[in-house]
Coordinates of C-alpha atoms and ligand atoms in Angstrom, one line a residue:
X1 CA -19.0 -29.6 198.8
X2 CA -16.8 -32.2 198.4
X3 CA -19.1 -33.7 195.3
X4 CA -18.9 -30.1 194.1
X5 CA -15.4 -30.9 193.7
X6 CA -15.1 -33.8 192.7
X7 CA -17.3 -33.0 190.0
X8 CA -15.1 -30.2 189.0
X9 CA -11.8 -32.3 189.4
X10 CA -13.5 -35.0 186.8
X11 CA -14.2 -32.2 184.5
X12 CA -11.2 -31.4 184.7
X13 CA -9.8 -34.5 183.6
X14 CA -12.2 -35.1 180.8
X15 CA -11.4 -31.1 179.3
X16 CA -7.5 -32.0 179.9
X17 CA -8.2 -35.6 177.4
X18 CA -10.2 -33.7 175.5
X19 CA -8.1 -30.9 175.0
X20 CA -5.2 -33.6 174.0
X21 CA -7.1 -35.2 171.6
X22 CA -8.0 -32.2 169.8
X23 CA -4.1 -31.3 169.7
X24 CA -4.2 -34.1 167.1
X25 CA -3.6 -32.1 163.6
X26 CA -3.7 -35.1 160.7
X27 CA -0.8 -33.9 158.2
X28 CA -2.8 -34.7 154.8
X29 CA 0.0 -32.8 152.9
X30 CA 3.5 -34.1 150.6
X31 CA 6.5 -33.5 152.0
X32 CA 7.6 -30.3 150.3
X33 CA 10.9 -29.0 148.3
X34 CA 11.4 -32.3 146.4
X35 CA 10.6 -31.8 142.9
X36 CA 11.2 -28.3 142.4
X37 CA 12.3 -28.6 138.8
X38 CA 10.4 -31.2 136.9
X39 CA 11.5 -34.7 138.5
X40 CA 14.2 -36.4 135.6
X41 CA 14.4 -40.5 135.3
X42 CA 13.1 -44.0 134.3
X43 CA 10.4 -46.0 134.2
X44 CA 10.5 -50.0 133.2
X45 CA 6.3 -49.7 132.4
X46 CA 6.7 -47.9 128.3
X47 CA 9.4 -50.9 127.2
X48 CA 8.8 -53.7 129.6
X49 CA 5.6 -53.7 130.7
X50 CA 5.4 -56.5 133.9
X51 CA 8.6 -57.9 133.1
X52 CA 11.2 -56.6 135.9
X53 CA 13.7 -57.6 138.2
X54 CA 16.5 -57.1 140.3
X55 CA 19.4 -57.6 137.6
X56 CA 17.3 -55.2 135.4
X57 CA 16.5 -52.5 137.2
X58 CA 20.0 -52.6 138.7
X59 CA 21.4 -52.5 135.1
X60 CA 19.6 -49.7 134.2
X61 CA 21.3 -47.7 137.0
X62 CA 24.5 -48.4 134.9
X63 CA 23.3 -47.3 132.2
X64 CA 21.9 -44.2 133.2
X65 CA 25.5 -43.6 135.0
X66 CA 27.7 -45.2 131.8
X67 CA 25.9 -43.5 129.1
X68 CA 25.8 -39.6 130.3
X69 CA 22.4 -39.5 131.5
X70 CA 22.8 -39.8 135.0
X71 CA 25.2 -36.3 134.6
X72 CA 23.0 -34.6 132.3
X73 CA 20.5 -34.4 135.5
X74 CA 18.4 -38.6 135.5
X75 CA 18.2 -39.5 139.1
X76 CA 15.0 -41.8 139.4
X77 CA 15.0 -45.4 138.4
X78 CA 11.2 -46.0 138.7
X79 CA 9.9 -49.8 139.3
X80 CA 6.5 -49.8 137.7
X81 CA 3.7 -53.1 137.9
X82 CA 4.7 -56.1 138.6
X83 CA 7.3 -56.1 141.2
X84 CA 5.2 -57.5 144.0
X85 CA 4.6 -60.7 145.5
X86 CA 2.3 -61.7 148.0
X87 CA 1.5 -59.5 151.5
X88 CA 2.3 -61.9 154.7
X89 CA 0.0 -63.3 157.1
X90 CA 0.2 -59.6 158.7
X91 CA -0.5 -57.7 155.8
X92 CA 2.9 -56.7 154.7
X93 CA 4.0 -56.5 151.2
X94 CA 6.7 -58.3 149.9
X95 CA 8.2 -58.2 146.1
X96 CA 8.2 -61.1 144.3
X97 CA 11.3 -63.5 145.0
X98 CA 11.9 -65.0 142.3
X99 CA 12.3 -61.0 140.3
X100 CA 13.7 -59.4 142.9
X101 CA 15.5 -62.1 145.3
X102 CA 17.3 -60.3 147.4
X103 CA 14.6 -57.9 148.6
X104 CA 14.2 -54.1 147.5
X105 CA 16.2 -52.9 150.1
X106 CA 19.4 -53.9 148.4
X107 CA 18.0 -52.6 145.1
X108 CA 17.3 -49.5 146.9
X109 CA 21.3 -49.9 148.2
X110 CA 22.5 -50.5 144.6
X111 CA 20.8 -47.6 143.4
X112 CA 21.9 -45.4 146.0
X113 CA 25.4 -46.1 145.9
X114 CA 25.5 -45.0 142.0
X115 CA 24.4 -41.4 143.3
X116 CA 21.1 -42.4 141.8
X117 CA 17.3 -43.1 143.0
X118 CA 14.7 -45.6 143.5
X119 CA 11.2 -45.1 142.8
X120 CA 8.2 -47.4 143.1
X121 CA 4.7 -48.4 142.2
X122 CA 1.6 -49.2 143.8
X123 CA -2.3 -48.9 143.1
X124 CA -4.6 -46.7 145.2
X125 CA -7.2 -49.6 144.7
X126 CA -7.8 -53.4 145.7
X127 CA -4.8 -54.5 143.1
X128 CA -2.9 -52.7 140.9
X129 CA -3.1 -52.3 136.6
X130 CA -1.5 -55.5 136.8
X131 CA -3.8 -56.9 138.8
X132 CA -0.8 -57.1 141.7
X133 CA -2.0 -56.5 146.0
X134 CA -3.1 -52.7 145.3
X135 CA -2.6 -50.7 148.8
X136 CA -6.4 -50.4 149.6
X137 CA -6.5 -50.6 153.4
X138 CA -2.7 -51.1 153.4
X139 CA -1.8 -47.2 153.0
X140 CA 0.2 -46.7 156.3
X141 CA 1.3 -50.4 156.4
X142 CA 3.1 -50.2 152.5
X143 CA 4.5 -46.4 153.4
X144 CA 6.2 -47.9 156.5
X145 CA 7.9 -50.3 153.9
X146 CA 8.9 -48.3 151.4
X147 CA 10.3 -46.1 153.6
X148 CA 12.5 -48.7 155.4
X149 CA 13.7 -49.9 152.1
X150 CA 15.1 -46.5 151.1
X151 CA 12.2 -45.7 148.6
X152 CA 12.7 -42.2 147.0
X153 CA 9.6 -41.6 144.7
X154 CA 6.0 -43.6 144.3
X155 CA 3.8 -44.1 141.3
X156 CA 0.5 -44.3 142.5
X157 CA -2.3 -45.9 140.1
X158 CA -5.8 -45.5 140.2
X159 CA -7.2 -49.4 138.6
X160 CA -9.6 -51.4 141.2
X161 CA -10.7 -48.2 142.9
X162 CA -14.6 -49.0 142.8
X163 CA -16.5 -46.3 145.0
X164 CA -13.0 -44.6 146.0
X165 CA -12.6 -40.4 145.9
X166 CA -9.4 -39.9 144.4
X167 CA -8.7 -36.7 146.4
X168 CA -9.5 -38.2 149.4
X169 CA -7.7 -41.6 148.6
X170 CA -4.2 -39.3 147.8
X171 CA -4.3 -37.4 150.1
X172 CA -4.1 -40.7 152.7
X173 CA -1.7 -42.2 150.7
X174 CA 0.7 -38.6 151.2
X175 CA -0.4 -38.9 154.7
X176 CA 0.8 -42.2 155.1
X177 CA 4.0 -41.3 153.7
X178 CA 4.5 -38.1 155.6
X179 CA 4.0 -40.1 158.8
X180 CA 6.5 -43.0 157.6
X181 CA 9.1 -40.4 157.7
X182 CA 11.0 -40.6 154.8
X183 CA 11.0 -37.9 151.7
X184 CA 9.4 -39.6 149.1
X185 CA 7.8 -37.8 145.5
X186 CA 4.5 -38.4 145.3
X187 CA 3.4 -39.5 141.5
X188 CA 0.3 -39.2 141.1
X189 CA -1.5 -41.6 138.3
X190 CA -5.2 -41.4 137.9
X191 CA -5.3 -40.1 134.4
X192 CA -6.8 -36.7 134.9
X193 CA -10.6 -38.1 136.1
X194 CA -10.8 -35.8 138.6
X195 CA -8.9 -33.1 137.6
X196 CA -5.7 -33.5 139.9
X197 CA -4.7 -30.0 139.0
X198 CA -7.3 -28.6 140.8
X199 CA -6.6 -30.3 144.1
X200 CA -2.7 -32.1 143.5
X201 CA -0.8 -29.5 144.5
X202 CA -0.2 -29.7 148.0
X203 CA -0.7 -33.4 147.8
X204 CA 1.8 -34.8 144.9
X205 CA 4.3 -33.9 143.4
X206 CA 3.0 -34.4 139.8
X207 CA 0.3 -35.6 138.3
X208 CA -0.9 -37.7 135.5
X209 CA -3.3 -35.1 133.1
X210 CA -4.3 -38.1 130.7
X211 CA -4.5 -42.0 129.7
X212 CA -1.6 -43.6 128.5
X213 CA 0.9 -42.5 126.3
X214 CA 0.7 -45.4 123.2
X215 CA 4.6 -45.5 121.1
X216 CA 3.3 -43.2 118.1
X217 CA 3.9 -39.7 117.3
X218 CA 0.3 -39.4 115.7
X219 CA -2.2 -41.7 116.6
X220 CA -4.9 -43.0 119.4
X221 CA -4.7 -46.8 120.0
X222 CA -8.4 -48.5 120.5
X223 CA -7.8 -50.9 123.5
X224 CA -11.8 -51.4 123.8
X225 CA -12.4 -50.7 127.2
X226 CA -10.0 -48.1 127.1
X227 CA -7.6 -45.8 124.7
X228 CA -4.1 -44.8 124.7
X229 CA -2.4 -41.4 123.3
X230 CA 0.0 -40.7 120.3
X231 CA 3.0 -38.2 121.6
X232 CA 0.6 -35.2 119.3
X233 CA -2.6 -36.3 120.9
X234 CA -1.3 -36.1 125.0
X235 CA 0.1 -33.0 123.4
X236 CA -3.4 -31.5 122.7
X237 CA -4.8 -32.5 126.4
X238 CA -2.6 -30.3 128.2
X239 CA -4.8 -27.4 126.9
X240 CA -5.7 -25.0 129.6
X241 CA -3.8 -26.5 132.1
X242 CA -0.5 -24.7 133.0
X243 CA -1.6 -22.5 135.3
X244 CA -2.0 -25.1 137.7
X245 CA 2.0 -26.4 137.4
X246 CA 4.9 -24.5 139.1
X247 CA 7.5 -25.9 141.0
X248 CA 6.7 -28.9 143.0
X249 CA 3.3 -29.7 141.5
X250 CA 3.7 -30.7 137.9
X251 CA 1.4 -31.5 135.0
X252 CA 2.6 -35.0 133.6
X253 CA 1.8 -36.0 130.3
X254 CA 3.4 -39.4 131.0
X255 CA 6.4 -40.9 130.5
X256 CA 8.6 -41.0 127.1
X257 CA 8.2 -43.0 124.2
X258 CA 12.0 -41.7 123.0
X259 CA 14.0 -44.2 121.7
X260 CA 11.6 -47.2 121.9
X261 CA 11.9 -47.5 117.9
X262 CA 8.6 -46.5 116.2
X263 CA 9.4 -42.7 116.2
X264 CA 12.2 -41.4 113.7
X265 CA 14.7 -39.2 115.0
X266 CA 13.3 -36.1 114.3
X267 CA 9.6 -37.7 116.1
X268 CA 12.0 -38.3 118.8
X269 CA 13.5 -35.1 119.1
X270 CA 9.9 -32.9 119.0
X271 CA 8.8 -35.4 121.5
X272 CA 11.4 -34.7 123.8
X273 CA 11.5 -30.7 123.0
X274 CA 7.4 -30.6 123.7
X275 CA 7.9 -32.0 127.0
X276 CA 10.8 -29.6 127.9
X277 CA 8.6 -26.7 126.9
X278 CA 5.9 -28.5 128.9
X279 CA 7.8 -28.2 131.8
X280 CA 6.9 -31.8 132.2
X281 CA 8.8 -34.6 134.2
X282 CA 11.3 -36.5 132.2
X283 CA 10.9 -39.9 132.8
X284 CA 12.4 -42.1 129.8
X285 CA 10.8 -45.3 128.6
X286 CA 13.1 -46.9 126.8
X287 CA 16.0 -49.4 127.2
X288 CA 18.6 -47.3 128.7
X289 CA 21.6 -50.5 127.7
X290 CA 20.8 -50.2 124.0
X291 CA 20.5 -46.9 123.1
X292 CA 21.8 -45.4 119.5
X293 CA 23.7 -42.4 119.1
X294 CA 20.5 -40.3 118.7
X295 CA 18.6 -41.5 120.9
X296 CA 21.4 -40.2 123.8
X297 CA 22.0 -37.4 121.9
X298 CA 18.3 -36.8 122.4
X299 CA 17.6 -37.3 126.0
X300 CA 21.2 -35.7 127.0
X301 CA 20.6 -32.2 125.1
X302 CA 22.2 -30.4 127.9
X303 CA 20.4 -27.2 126.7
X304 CA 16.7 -28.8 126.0
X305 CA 17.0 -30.1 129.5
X306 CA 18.0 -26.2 130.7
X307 CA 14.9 -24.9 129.4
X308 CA 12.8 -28.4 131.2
X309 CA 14.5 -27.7 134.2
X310 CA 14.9 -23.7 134.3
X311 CA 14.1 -22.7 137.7
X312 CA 10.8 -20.4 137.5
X313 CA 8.7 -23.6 136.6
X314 CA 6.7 -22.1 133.7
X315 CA 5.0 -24.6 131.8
X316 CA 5.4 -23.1 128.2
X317 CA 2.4 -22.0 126.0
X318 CA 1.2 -22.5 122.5
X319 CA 1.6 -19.0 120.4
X320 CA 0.1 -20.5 117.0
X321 CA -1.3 -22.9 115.1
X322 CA -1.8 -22.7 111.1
X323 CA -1.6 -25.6 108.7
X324 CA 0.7 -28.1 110.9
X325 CA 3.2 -25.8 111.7
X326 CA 2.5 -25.0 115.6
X327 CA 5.0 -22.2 117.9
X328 CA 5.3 -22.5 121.5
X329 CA 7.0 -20.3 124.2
X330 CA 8.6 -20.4 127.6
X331 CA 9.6 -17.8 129.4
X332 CA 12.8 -18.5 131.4
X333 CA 15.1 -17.4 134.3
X334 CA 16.8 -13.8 134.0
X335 CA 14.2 -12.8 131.1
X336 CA 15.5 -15.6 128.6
X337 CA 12.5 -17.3 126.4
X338 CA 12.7 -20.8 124.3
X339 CA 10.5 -20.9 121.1
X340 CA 9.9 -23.8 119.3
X341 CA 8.5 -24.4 115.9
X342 CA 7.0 -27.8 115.5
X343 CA 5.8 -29.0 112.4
X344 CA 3.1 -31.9 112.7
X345 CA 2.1 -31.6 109.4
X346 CA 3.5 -34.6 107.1
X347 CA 5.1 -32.5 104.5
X348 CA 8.6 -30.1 105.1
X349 CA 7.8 -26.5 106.3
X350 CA 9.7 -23.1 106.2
X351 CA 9.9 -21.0 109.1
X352 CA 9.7 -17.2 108.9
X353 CA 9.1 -15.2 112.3
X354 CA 9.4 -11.9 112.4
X355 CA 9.9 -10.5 115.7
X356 CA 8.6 -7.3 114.4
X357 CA 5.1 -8.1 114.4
X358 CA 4.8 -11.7 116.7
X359 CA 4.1 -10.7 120.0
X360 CA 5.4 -13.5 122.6
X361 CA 3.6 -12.8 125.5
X362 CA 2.5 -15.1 128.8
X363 CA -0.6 -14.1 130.1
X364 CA -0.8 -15.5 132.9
X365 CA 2.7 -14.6 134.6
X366 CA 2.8 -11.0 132.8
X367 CA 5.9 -11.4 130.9
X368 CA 6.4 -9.7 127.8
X369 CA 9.7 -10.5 125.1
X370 CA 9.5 -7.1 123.9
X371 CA 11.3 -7.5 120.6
X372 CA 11.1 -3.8 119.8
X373 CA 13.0 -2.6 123.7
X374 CA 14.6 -5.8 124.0
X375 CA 18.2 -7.3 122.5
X376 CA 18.1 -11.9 123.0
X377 CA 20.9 -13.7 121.4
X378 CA 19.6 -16.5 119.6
X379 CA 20.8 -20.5 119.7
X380 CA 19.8 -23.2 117.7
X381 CA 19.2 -25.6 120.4
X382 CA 19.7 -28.7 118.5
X383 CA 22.0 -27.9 115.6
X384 CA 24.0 -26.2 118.6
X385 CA 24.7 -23.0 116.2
X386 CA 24.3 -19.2 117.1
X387 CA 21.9 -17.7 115.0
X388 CA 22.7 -13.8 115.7
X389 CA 20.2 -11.5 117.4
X390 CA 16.4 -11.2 117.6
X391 CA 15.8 -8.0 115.9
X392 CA 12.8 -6.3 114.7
X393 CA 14.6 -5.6 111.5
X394 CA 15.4 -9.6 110.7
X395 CA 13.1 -12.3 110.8
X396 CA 14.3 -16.0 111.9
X397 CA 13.8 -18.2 109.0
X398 CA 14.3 -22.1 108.8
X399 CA 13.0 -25.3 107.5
X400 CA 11.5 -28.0 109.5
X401 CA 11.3 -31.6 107.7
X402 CA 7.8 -33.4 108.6
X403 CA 7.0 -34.2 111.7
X404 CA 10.5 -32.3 113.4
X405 CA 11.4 -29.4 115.6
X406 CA 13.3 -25.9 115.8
X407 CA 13.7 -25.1 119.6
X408 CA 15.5 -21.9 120.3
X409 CA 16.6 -20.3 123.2
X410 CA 16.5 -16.4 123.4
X411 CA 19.1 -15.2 126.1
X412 CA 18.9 -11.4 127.2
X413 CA 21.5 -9.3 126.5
X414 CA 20.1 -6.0 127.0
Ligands
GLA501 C1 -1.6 -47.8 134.2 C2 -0.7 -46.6 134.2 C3 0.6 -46.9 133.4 C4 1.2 -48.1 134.0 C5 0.3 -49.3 134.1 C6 0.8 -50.5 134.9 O1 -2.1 -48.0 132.9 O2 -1.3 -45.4 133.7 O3 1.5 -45.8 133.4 O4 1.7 -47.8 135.3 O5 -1.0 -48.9 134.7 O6 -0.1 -51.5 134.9

């Protein structure tokens, strides 16, 4: 009898231990609510490649404050490569003393204190792009530090990741950082390999749908081993994929080449206007101290950043394509839509839409503009003018010089 119980009271125990240990649930998902409008900033990567540091980066924040941008809704200043130095004997990361002597946390406290954001970037693999410590086997150890340096967003990179899953190598990464504590937007960068959209959404914030943007409006750059993307060309590879965006999971199709000098103005401004109807993150690229008067004109539009940032999250959709001349629509808040006509082609072209006979319909969230039931007022959204009503009885006409936009938003009357 008294094995019988003792048997039983060990049994006891080991169900109890077992019964903890299954209470264990691992958290492999982002923090939620913190991108629910595509995230706005900037990165160092597009302009200066490895070449960073703490007077910089902390410059930048100025800038983005001094020059508008910081009101017209920037909040991330985004450290790419080449900010680290060595890890310490314990495995800790440290950035590199001589660029950033005083540590990141007093970057972080810089940043904060202009109202603003820091964001960072590491490598899911050995070392990073740069060939930098990458956070292979570090995961939990490099979220603990960001987080207690006051880290707001991380780029995560996908170089050096021989025999690595990316869904599985994410999803530790967001687990790391849900454990460290600290809210902090999940970037994810691995190009689109593995089709992010398909499994991103409860693990990033955004995601990376292609290679490398490359500082053209029309062109693919040969690096050998590898190719980078004119602004048309990512343009093209977001076919198929907006059902997979909404708020808090984006598509990115990489940071901005606006401003950085080898688009004109009007390159600049279609640029800029795709990625808004993209519903895509607006992360400029460029050097935020020097910029010309259209170049902040650009990336301040007030009302091109309304239709980026409108609250439903609806990536916009490609109604046509015919000889160059390409027209996109995105249905907003309160039954408004933005159209944009975007002429690729290298010669001027003439608008003429008639809302009689175009049907602007989204497939995929049901919505219909309804021309014939429906009254918009119409505004030019970068020449700022009213253009009277969307009727069925008169067409919107215009002309588009080469490789420039019309972006109009449609607000419901009745
Ligand atoms: C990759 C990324 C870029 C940039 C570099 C840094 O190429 O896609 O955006 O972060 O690495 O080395």
């Amino acid at each position: 009898m008294k094995k019988l119980l003792a048997s039983l009271f060990l049994l006891g125990i080991s169900l109890t231990t077992m019964a903890q240990g299954n209470n264990y649930v691992q958290d492999y998902t982002k923090y939620q609510d913190l991108a629910m409008t595509p995230p706005m900033g900037w990165n160092s990567w597009n302009k200066f490649a490895c070449n960073v540091d703490e007077s910089m980066i902390k410059q930048m924040a100025d800038a983005m404050v001094s020059t508008g941008m910081r009101d017209a809704g920037y909040t991330y200043i985004n450290i790419d490569d080449c900010w680290h130095g060595d890890r310490d004997a314990q495995g800790f990361i440290h950035p590199d003393t001589k660029r950033f002597p005083n540590g990141m946390k007093a970057v972080a406290d810089y940043v904060h204190s202009k109202g603003l954001k820091l964001g960072i970037y590491s490598d899911a693999g050995s070392q990073t792009c740069g060939g930098r410590p990458g956070s292979r086997g570090y995961e939990f150890q490099d979220a603990m530090t960001y987080a207690s340096w006051g880290i707001d967003y991380l780029k995560y990179d996908w170089c050096n990741t021989e025999g690595l899953k990316a869904e599985g190598a994410y999803k530790t990464i967001t687990a790391a950082l849900k454990r460290a504590g600290r809210p902090i937007v999940l970037s994810i960068c691995e190009w689109g390999n593995d089709e992010p959209w398909k499994w991103g959404q409860n693990v990033g914030h955004l995601w990376r749908t292609t290679g490398d943007i490359y500082n053209c409006f029309d062109c693919i750059k040969d690096h050998g081993s590898w190719k980078a993307f004119g602004v048309m060309q990512i343009l093209d590879k977001q076919e198929g994929l907006r059902q997979y965006a909404g708020p808090g999971h984006w598509n990115d199709p990489d940071m901005m080449e606006v401003g950085n000098g080898a688009l004109t103005p009007g390159e600049d401004r279609a640029h800029f206007t795709m990625w808004a109807m993209l519903a895509a993150p607006l992360i400029a690229g460029n050097d935020l101290r020097s910029m010309d008067k259209h170049t902040i004109e650009i990336l301040t539009n007030k009302e091109v950043i309304a239709v980026n940032q409108d609250k439903l999250g609806i990536q916009g959709f490609k109604l046509s394509a015919e000889d160059g001349l390409e027209i996109w629509a995105k249905p907003l808040q309160g039954g408004d839509w933005a159209i944009a006509f975007l002429n690729r082609a290298t010669s001027g072209k003439k608008v003429d839409f008639n809302w009689a006979t175009q049907k602007v319909y989204d497939e995929i969230n049901k919505l219909d503009a309804a021309f014939g039931t429906t009254t918009y007022k119409i505004k030019n959204l970068w020449d700022k003018k009213d253009k009277g009503t969307a009727t069925t009885k008169k067409a919107f006409k215009g002309d588009i010089p080469a490789h420039d936009i019309i972006a109009l938003r449609l607000t419901k009357t009745k």
